[in-house]
Amino acid sequence: SETTVPSRAAACAKHFVGYPLPRTGHDRAPSWIPTRHLYQYFVVPWRKVMKETNVMTVMESYTETDGVPNVANPQHLRYLLRYQLQFDGVLVTDYEEINNLHNWHHIVKETGDSVAAATEYGLRQGTVDMSMIPWNVDGFVNATVDAVETKKVVDEQRIHDSAKRVLKLKYRLGMFRQDQEMTADNAGDTVNQHDQALEMTRQSLIVTENGNLLPLKADSDGLKLLVTGPTSNSRIAQSGGGGGGGGGGP
């Protein structure tokens, strides 16, 4: 409504694609997924999301599928995401994935400036619009400009396409409407859906029962609980990467 100020926030669907099936079972490990299995099992929920929602941003996965990093996989990002699923929103990398083409995936040869080499490769092969890069931001920007203007290995239209998608997102979010200020009183349902947030939290909880032992009763007399192991005092292991503050922590 006219009385509701845009939230200036967009949902992000992630991680595209095949992220839940690492070969070793460990986070970030490579995936081996036959094409038929990819489309039959992993693409199905993405088709549903793209068809039934208005998701504005997508994050690619920081894994690799059949030896090809998702961030620079034209089959996944150009053909599947952009062409088949018709996603025209903003695509963002997972954590530092442009640089990781050299540092982690090792598909970009180390040169005098590995950031530049990885940036050029990622821009040519993928359709990423935004690089999640907390460190060496200038290196990414300068490498992009150099790839277009000096080395001419990336077409300028490729940059225009991404810039257009980013500006379109900001426009749809009302970020150019400087005459309006969002507060708790006029933010509308985007901020005040407390009941829905509470229900989502309740549905995400897992309560284990085992006779009369679990769940444990806080008022039990003489109750002692031993928590041991290498991750027993690790916030990031128990809460996920975001629990460590930004890039994670102990």
PDB file of N, CA and C in Angstrom, residues 15 17-22 31 33 42 61 63:
ATOM      1  N   HIS A  15      21.536 -22.805  -2.340  1.00  0.00           N
ATOM      2  CA  HIS A  15      22.700 -22.498  -3.174  1.00  0.00           C
ATOM      3  C   HIS A  15      22.534 -23.242  -4.488  1.00  0.00           C
ATOM      4  N   VAL A  17      23.909 -25.005  -7.795  1.00  0.00           N
ATOM      5  CA  VAL A  17      22.898 -26.042  -7.698  1.00  0.00           C
ATOM      6  C   VAL A  17      23.641 -27.325  -7.340  1.00  0.00           C
ATOM      7  N   GLY A  18      22.968 -28.289  -6.708  1.00  0.00           N
ATOM      8  CA  GLY A  18      23.613 -29.540  -6.339  1.00  0.00           C
ATOM      9  C   GLY A  18      24.402 -29.482  -5.053  1.00  0.00           C
ATOM     10  N   TYR A  19      24.189 -28.443  -4.276  1.00  0.00           N
ATOM     11  CA  TYR A  19      24.948 -28.239  -3.043  1.00  0.00           C
ATOM     12  C   TYR A  19      24.748 -29.339  -2.004  1.00  0.00           C
ATOM     13  N   PRO A  20      23.558 -29.965  -1.879  1.00  0.00           N
ATOM     14  CA  PRO A  20      23.337 -30.907  -0.777  1.00  0.00           C
ATOM     15  C   PRO A  20      24.002 -32.276  -0.932  1.00  0.00           C
ATOM     16  N   LEU A  21      24.723 -32.516  -2.020  1.00  0.00           N
ATOM     17  CA  LEU A  21      25.247 -33.869  -2.237  1.00  0.00           C
ATOM     18  C   LEU A  21      26.762 -33.873  -2.477  1.00  0.00           C
ATOM     19  N   PRO A  22      27.550 -33.438  -1.489  1.00  0.00           N
ATOM     20  CA  PRO A  22      29.003 -33.544  -1.651  1.00  0.00           C
ATOM     21  C   PRO A  22      29.437 -35.006  -1.611  1.00  0.00           C
ATOM     22  N   SER A  31      30.984 -32.405  -5.757  1.00  0.00           N
ATOM     23  CA  SER A  31      29.823 -33.260  -5.999  1.00  0.00           C
ATOM     24  C   SER A  31      29.987 -33.982  -7.332  1.00  0.00           C
ATOM     25  N   ILE A  33      27.426 -35.574  -9.772  1.00  0.00           N
ATOM     26  CA  ILE A  33      25.991 -35.710 -10.012  1.00  0.00           C
ATOM     27  C   ILE A  33      25.744 -35.902 -11.510  1.00  0.00           C
ATOM     28  N   PHE A  42      17.494 -32.327  -8.237  1.00  0.00           N
ATOM     29  CA  PHE A  42      17.981 -31.052  -7.712  1.00  0.00           C
ATOM     30  C   PHE A  42      17.370 -29.827  -8.389  1.00  0.00           C
ATOM     31  N   SER A  61      26.455 -21.898  -5.563  1.00  0.00           N
ATOM     32  CA  SER A  61      27.107 -22.694  -4.532  1.00  0.00           C
ATOM     33  C   SER A  61      28.621 -22.609  -4.647  1.00  0.00           C
ATOM     34  N   THR A  63      30.649 -24.879  -4.290  1.00  0.00           N
ATOM     35  CA  THR A  63      31.168 -26.217  -4.545  1.00  0.00           C
ATOM     36  C   THR A  63      31.427 -26.377  -6.046  1.00  0.00           C
TER      37      THR A  63
END
